[in-house]
mmCIF file with all atom_site columns, C-alpha atoms in Angstrom:
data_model
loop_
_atom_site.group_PDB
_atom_site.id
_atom_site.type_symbol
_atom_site.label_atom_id
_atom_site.label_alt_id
_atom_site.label_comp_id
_atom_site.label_asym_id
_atom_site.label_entity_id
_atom_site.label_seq_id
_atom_site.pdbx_PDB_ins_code
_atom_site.Cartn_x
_atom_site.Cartn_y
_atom_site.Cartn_z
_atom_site.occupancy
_atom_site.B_iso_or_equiv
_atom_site.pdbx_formal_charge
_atom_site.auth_seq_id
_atom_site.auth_comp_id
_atom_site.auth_asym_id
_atom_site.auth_atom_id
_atom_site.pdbx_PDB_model_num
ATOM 1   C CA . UNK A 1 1   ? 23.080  2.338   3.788   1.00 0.00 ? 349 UNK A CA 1
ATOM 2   C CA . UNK A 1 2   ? 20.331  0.196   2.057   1.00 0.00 ? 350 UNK A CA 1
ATOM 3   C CA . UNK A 1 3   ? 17.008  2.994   1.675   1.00 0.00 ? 351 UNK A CA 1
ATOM 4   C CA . UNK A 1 4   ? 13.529  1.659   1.966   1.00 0.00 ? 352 UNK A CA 1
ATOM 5   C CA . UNK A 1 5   ? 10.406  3.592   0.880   1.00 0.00 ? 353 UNK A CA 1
ATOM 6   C CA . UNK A 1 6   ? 7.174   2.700   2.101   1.00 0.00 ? 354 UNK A CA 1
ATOM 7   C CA . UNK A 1 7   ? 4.199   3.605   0.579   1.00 0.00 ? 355 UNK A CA 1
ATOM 8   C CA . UNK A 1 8   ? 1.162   3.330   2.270   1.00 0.00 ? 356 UNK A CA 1
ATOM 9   C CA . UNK A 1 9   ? -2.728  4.147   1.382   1.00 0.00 ? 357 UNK A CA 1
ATOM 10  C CA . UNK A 1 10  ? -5.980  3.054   -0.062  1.00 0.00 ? 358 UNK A CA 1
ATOM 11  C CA . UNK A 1 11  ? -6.793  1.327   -3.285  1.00 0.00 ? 359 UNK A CA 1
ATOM 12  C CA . UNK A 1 12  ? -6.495  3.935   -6.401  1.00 0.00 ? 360 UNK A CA 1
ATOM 13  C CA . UNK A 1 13  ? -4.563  6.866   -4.609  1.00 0.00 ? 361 UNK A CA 1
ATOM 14  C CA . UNK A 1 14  ? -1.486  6.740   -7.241  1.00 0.00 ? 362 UNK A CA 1
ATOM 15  C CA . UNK A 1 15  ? 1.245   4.396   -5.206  1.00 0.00 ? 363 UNK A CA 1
ATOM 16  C CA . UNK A 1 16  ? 2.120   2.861   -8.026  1.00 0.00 ? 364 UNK A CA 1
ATOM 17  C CA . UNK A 1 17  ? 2.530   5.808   -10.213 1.00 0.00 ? 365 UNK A CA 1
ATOM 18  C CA . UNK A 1 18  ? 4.732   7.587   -7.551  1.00 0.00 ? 366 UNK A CA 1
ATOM 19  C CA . UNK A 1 19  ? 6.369   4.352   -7.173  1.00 0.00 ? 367 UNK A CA 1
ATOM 20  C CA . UNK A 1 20  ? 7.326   4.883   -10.685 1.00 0.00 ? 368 UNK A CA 1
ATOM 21  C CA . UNK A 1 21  ? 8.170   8.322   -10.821 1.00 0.00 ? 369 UNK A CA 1
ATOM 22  C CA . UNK A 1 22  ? 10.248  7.800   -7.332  1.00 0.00 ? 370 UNK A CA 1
ATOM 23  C CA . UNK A 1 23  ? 12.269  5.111   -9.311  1.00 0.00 ? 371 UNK A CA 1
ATOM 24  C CA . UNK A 1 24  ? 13.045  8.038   -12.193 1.00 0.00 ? 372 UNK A CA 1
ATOM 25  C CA . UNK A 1 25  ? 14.071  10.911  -9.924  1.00 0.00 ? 373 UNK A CA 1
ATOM 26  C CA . UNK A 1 26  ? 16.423  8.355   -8.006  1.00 0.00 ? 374 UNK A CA 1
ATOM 27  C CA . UNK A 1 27  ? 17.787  7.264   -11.231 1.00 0.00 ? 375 UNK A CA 1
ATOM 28  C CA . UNK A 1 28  ? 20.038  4.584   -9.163  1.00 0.00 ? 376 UNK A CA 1
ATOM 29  C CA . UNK A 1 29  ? 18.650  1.067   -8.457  1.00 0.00 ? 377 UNK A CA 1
ATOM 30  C CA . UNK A 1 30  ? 15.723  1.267   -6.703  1.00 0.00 ? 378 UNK A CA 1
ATOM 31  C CA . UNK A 1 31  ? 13.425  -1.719  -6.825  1.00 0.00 ? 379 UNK A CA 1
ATOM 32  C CA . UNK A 1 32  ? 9.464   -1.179  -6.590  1.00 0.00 ? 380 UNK A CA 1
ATOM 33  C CA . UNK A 1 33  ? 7.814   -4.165  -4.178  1.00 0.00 ? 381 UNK A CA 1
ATOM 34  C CA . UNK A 1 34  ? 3.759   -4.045  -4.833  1.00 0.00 ? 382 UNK A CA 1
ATOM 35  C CA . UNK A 1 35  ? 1.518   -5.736  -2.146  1.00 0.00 ? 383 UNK A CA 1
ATOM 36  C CA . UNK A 1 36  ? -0.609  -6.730  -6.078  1.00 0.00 ? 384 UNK A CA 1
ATOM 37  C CA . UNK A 1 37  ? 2.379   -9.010  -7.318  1.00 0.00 ? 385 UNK A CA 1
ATOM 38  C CA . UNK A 1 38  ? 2.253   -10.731 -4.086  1.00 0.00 ? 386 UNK A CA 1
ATOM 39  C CA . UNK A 1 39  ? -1.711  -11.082 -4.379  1.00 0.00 ? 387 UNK A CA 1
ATOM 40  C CA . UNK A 1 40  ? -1.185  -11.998 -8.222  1.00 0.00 ? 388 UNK A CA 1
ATOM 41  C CA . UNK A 1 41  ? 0.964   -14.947 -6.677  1.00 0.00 ? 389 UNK A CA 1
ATOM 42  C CA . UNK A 1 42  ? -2.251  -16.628 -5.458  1.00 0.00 ? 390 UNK A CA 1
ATOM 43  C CA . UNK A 1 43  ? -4.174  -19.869 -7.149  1.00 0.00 ? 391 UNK A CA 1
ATOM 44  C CA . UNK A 1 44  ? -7.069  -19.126 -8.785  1.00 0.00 ? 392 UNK A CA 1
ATOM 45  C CA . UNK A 1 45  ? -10.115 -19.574 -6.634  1.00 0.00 ? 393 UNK A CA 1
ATOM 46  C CA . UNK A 1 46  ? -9.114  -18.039 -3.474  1.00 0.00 ? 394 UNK A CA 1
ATOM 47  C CA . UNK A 1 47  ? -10.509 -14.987 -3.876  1.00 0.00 ? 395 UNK A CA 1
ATOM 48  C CA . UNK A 1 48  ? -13.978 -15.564 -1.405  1.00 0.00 ? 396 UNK A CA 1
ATOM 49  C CA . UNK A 1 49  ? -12.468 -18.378 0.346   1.00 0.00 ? 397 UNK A CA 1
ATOM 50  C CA . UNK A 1 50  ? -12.414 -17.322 4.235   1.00 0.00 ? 398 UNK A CA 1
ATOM 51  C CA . UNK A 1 51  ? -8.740  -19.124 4.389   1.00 0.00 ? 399 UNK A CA 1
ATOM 52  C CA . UNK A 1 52  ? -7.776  -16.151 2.571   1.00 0.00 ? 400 UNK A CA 1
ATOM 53  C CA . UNK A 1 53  ? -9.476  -12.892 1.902   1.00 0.00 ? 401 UNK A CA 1
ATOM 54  C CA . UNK A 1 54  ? -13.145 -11.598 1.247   1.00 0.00 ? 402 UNK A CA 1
ATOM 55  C CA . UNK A 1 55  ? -14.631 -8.779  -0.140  1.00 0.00 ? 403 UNK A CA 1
ATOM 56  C CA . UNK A 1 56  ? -17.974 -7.726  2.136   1.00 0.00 ? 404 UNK A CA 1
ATOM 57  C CA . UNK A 1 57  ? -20.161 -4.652  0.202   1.00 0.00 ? 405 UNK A CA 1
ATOM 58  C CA . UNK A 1 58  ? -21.882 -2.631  2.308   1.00 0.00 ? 406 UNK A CA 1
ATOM 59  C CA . UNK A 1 59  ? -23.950 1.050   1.797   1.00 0.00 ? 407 UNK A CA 1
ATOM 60  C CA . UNK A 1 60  ? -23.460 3.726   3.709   1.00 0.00 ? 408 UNK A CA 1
ATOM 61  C CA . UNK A 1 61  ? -25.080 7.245   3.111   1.00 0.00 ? 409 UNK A CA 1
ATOM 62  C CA . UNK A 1 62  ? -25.661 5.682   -0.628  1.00 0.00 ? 410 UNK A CA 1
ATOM 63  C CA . UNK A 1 63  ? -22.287 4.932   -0.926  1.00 0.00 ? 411 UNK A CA 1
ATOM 64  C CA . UNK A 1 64  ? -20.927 1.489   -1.278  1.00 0.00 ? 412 UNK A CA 1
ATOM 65  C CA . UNK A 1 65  ? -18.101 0.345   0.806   1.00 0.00 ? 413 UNK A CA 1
ATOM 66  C CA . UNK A 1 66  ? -16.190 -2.444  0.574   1.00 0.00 ? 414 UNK A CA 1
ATOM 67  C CA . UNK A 1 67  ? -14.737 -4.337  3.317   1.00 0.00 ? 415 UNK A CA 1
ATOM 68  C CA . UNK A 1 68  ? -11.586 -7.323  3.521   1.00 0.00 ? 416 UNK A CA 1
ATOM 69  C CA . UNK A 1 69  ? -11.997 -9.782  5.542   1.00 0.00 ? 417 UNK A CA 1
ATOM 70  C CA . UNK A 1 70  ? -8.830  -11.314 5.936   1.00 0.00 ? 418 UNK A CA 1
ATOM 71  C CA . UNK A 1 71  ? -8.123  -15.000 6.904   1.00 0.00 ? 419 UNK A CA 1
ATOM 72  C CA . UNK A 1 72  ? -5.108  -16.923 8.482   1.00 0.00 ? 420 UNK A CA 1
ATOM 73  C CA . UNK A 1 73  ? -3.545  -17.975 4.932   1.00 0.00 ? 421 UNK A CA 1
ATOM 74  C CA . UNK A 1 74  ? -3.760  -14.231 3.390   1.00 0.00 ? 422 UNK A CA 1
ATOM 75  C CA . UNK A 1 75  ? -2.425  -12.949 6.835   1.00 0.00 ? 423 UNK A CA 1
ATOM 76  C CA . UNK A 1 76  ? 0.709   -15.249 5.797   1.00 0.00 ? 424 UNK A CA 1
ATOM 77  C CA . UNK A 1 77  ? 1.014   -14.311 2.830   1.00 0.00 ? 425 UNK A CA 1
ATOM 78  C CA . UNK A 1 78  ? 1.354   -10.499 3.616   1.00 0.00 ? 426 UNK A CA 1
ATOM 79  C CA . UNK A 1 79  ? 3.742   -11.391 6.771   1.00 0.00 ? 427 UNK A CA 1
ATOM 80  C CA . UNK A 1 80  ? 5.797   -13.231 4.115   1.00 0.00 ? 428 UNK A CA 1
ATOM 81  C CA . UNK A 1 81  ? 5.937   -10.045 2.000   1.00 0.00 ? 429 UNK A CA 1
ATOM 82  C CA . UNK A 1 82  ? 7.114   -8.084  4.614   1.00 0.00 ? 430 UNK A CA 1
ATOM 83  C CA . UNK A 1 83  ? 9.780   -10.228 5.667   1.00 0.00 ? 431 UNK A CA 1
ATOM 84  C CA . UNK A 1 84  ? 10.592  -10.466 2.062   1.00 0.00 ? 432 UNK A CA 1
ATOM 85  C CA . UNK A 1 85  ? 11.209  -6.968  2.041   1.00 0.00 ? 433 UNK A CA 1
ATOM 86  C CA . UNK A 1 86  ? 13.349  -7.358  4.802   1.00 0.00 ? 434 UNK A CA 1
ATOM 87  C CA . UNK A 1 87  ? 15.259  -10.017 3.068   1.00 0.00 ? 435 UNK A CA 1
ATOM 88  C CA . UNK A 1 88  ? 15.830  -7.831  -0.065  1.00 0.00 ? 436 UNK A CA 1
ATOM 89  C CA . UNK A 1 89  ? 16.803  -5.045  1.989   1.00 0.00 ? 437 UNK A CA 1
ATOM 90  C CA . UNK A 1 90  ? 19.274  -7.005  4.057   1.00 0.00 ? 438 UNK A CA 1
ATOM 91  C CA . UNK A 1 91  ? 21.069  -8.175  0.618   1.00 0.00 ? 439 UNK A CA 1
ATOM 92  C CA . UNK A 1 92  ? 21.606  -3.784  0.193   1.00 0.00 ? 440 UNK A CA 1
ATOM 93  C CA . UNK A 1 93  ? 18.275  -3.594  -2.476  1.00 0.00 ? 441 UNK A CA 1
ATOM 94  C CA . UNK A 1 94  ? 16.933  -0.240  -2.404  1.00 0.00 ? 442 UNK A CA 1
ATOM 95  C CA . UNK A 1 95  ? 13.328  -0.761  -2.317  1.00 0.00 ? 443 UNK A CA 1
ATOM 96  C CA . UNK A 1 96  ? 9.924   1.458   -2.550  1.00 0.00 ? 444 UNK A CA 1
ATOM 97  C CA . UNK A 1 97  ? 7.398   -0.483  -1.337  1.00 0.00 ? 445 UNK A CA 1
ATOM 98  C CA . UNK A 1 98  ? 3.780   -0.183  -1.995  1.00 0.00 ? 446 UNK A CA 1
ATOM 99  C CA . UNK A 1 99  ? 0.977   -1.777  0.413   1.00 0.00 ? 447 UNK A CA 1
ATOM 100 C CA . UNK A 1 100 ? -2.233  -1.105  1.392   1.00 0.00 ? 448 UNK A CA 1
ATOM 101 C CA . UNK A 1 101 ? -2.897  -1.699  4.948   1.00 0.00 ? 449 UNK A CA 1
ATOM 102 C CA . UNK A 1 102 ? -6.021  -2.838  7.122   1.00 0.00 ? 450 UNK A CA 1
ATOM 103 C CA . UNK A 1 103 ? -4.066  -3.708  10.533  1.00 0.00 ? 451 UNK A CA 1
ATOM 104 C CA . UNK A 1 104 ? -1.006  -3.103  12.113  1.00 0.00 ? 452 UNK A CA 1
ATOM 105 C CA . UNK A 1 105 ? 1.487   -3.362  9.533   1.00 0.00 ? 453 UNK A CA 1
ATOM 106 C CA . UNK A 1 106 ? 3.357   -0.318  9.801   1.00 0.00 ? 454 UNK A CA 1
ATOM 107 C CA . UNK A 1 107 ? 4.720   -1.735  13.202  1.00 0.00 ? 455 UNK A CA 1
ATOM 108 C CA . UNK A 1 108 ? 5.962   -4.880  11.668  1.00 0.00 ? 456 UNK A CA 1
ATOM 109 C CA . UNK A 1 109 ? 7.727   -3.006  8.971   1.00 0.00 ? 457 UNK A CA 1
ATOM 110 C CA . UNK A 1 110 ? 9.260   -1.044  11.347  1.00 0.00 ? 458 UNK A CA 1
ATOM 111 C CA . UNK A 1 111 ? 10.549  -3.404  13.441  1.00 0.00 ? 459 UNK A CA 1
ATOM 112 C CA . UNK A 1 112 ? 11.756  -5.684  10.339  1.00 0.00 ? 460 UNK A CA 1
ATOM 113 C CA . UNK A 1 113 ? 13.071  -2.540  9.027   1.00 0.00 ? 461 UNK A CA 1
ATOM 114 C CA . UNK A 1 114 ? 14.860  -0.949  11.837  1.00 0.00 ? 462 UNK A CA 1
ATOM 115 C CA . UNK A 1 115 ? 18.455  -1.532  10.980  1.00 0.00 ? 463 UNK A CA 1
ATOM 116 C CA . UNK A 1 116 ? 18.011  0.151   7.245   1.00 0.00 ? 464 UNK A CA 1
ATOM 117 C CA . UNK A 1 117 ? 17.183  3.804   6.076   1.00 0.00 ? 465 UNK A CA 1
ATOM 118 C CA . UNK A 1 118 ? 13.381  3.480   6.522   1.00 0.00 ? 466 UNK A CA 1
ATOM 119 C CA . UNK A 1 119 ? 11.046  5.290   5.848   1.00 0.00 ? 467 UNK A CA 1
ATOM 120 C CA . UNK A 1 120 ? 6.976   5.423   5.601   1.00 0.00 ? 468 UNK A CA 1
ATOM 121 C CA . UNK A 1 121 ? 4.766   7.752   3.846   1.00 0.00 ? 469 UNK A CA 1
ATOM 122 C CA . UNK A 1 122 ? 1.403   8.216   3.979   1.00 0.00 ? 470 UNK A CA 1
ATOM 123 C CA . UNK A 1 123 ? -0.392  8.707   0.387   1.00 0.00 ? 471 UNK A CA 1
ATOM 124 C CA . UNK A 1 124 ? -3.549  10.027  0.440   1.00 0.00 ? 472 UNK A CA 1
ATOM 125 C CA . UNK A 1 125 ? -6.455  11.927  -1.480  1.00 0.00 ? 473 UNK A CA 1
ATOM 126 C CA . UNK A 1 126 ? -9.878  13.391  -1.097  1.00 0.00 ? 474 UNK A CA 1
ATOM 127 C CA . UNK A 1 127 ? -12.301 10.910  -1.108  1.00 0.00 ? 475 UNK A CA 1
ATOM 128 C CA . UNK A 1 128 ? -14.496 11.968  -3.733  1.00 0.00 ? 476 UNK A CA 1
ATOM 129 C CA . UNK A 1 129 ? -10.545 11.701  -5.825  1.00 0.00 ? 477 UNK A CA 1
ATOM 130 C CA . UNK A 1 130 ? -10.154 7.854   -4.383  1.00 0.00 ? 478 UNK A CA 1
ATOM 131 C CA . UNK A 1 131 ? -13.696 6.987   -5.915  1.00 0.00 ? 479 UNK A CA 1
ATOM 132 C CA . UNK A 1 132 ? -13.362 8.711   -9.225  1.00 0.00 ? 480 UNK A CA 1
ATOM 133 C CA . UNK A 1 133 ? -10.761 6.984   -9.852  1.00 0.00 ? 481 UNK A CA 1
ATOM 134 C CA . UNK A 1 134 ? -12.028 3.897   -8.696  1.00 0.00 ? 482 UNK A CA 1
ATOM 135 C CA . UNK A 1 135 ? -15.043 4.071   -10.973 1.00 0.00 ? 483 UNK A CA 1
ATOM 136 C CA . UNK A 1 136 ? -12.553 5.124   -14.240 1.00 0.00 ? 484 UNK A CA 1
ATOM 137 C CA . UNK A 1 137 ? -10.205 2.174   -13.804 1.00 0.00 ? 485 UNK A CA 1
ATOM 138 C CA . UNK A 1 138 ? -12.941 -0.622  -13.895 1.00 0.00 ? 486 UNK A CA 1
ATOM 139 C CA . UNK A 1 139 ? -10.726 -3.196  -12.552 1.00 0.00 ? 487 UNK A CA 1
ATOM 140 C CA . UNK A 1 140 ? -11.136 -2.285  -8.743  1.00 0.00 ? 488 UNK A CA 1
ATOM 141 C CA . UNK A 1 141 ? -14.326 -3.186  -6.419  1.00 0.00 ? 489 UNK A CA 1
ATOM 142 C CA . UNK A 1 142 ? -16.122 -0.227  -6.014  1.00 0.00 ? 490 UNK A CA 1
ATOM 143 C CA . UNK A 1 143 ? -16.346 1.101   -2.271  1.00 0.00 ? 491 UNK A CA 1
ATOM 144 C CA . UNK A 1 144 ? -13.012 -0.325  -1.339  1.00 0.00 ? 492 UNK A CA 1
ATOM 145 C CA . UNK A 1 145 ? -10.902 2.967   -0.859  1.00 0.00 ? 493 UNK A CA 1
ATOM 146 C CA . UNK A 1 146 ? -13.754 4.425   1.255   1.00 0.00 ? 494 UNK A CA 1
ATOM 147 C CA . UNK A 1 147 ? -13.308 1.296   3.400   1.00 0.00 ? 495 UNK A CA 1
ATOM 148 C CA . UNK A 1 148 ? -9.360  1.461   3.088   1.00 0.00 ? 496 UNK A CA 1
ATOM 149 C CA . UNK A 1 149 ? -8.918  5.231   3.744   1.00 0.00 ? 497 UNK A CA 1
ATOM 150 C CA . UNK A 1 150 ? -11.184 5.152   7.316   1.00 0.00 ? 498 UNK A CA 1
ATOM 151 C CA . UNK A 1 151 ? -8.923  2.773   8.654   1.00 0.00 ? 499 UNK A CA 1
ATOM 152 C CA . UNK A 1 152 ? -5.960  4.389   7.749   1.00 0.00 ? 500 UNK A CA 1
ATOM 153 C CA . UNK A 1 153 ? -3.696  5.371   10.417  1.00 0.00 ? 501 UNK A CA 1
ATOM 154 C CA . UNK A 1 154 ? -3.385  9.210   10.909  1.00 0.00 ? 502 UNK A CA 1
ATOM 155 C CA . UNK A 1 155 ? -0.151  8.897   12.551  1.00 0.00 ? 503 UNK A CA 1
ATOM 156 C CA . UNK A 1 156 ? 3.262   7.197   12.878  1.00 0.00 ? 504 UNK A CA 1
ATOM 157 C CA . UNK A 1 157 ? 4.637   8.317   8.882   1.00 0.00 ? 505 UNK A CA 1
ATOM 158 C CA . UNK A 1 158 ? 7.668   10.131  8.383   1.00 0.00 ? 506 UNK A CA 1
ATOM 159 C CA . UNK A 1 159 ? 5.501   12.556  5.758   1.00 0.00 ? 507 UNK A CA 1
ATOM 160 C CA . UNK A 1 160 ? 2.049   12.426  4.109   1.00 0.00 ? 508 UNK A CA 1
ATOM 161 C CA . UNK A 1 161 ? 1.503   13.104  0.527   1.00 0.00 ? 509 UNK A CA 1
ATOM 162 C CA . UNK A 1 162 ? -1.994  14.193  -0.651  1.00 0.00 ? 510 UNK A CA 1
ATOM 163 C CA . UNK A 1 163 ? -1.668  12.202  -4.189  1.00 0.00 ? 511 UNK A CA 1
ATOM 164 C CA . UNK A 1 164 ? -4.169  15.005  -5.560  1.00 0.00 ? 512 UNK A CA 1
ATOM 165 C CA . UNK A 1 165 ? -2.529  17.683  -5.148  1.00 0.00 ? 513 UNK A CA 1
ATOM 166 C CA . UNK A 1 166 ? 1.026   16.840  -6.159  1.00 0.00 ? 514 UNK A CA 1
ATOM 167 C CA . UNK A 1 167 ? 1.455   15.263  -9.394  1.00 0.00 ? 515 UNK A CA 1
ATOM 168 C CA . UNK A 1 168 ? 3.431   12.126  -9.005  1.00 0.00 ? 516 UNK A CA 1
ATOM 169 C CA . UNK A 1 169 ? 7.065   14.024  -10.109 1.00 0.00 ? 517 UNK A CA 1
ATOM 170 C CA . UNK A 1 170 ? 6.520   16.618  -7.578  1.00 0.00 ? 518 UNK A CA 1
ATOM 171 C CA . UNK A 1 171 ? 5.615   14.325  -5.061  1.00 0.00 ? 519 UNK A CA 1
ATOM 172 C CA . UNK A 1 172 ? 8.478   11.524  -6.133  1.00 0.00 ? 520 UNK A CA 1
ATOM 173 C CA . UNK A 1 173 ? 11.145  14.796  -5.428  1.00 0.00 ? 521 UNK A CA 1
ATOM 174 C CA . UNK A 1 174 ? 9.491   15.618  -2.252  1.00 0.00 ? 522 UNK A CA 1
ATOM 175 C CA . UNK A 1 175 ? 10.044  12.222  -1.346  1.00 0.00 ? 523 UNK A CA 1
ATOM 176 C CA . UNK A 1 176 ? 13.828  12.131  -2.500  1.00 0.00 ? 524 UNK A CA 1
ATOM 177 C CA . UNK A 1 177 ? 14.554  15.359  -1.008  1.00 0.00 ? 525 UNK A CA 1
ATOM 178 C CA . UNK A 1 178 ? 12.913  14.749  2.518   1.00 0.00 ? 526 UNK A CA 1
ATOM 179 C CA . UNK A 1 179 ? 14.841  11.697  2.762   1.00 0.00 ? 527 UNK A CA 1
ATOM 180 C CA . UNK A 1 180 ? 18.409  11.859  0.697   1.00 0.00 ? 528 UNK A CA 1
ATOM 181 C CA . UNK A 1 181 ? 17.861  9.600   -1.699  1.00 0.00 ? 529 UNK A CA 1
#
């Protein structure tokens, strides 16, 4: 049966980096889907455009946070992604996935999802974590994991992983014990 790994959480909580290490405890196939190739897909200049998506900074308590305002053409674009996924998993790719969410994705995955070994996980971190490491990697708008990780649902994941507190091999063999991989 074709395996799918989501993983879900704000900007700069390590997806990627379990991704990775996920990929190397499998060993087998296991293709890594990130929600930033899809973004990295758009012309130049739709960044700010309402059509797509918007960054809005805000302060709260002396904190900045950062929210997306999403438009009709970005809310395509990540529909397409999903049912991309989909598609890849219906031709018996074994995927991780990594997306940030700021809606009601998870549902949509599931239901795309349904007839494959799916699975969603929760990756989070303390939030003082998320903004360290927002501040040391320089290429990420400062404020947007506080924004992410509020609207983050608290439920419907087959397991949460506090990114902080597992390194990303730990985590990665949690991961591919908990669900046979």
């Amino acid at each position: 049966m074709t395996h799918v790994v989501l993983l879900n959480g704000p900007s700069s909580v390590g997806k990627t980096s379990l991704a990775k290490a996920l990929q190397a405890a499998v060993g087998g196939p296991l293709l890594h889907v990130q929600m930033d190739v899809f973004l990295e897909m758009l012309p130049a200049g739709v960044f700010g455009h309402s059509d797509y998506f918007r960054f809005e900074t805000t302060t709260e308590d002396g904190h900045p946070v950062t929210a997306i305002h999403s438009g009709p053409h970005m809310a395509r674009v990540l529909s397409g992604m999903r049912r991309a996924v989909a598609a890849m998993a219906a031709d018996g790719l074994d995927l991780v996935v990594d997306d940030v969410f700021w809606g009601d994705e998870l549902a949509d995955y599931r239901a795309l999802l349904a007839p494959f070994d799916f699975h969603a996980v929760a990756v989070t971190a303390p939030l003082e974590v998320l903004e360290a490491r927002e501040r040391e990697r320089g290429d990420r708008v400062l404020g947007l994991a506080r924004w992410q990780r509020a609207r983050m649902a608290a439920e419907g994941y087959d397991l949460a992983i506090d990114n902080a507190a597992l390194a990303a091999d730990a985590a990665a063999a949690l991961i591919k014990a908990r669900f046979g991989l």
